[in-house]
Coordinates of C-alpha atoms in Angstrom, one line a residue:
X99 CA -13.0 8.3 -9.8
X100 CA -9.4 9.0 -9.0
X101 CA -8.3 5.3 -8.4
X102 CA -8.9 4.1 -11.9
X103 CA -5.9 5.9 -12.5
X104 CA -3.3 5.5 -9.9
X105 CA -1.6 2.6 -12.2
X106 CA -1.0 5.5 -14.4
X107 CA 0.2 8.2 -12.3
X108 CA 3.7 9.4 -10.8
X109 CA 5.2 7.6 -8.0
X110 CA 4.6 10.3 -4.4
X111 CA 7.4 8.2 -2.9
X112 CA 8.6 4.9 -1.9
X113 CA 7.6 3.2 1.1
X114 CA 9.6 0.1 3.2
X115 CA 6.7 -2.5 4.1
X116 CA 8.2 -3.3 8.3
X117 CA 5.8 -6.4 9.1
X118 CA 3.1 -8.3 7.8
X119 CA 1.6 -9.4 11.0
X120 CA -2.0 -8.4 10.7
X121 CA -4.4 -9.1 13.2
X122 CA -7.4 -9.4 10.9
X123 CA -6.7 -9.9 7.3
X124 CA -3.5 -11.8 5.6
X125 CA -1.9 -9.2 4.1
X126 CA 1.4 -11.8 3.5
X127 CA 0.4 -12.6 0.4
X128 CA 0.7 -9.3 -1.2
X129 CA 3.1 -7.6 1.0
X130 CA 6.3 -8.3 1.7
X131 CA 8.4 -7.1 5.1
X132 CA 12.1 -5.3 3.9
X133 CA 10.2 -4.8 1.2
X134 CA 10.0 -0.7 -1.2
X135 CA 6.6 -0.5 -2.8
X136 CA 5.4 3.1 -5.1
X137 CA 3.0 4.7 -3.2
X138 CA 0.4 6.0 -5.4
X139 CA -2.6 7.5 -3.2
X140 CA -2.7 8.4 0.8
X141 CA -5.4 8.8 3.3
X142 CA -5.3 9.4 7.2
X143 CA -5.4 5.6 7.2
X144 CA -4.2 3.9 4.2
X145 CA -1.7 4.1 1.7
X146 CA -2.4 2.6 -1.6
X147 CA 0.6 1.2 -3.4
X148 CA 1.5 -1.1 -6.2
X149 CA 1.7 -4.4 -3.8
X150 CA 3.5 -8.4 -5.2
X151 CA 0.2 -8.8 -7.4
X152 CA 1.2 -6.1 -9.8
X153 CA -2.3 -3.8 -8.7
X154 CA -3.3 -1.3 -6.3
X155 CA -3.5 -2.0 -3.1
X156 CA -5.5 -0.1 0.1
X157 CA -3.4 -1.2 3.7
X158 CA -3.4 0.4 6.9
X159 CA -0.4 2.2 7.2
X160 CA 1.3 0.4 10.3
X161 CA 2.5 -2.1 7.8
X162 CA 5.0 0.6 6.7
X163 CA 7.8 3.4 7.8
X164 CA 8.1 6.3 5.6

């Protein structure tokens, strides 16, 4: 049950968010393109960062460079 604490735990790195153009879900409202978000958790798919709403957030990783 890792991702009750990823609030809580050190920054890997910091990501640039390049787009928000998804084809499927509007990620626009809680990313933002030019944008450094704290990436918390990472997958082969996903990285979960602290995204505009203040919580984690789960988003493919073509949204991002880094």
């Amino acid at each position: 049950m890792i991702h009750l604490e990823w609030t809580n735990r050190e920054t890997i790195r910091e990501i640039k968010c390049v787009h928000t153009d998804a084809k499927k879900y509007m990620v626009n409202r809680a990313l933002t393109a030019g944008k450094t978000y704290e990436l918390k958790n990472e997958t082969e798919e996903f990285y979960f960062v602290v995204d505009n709403t203040g919580k984690i957030g789960g988003y493919y990783k073509e949204y991002f460079e880094g």
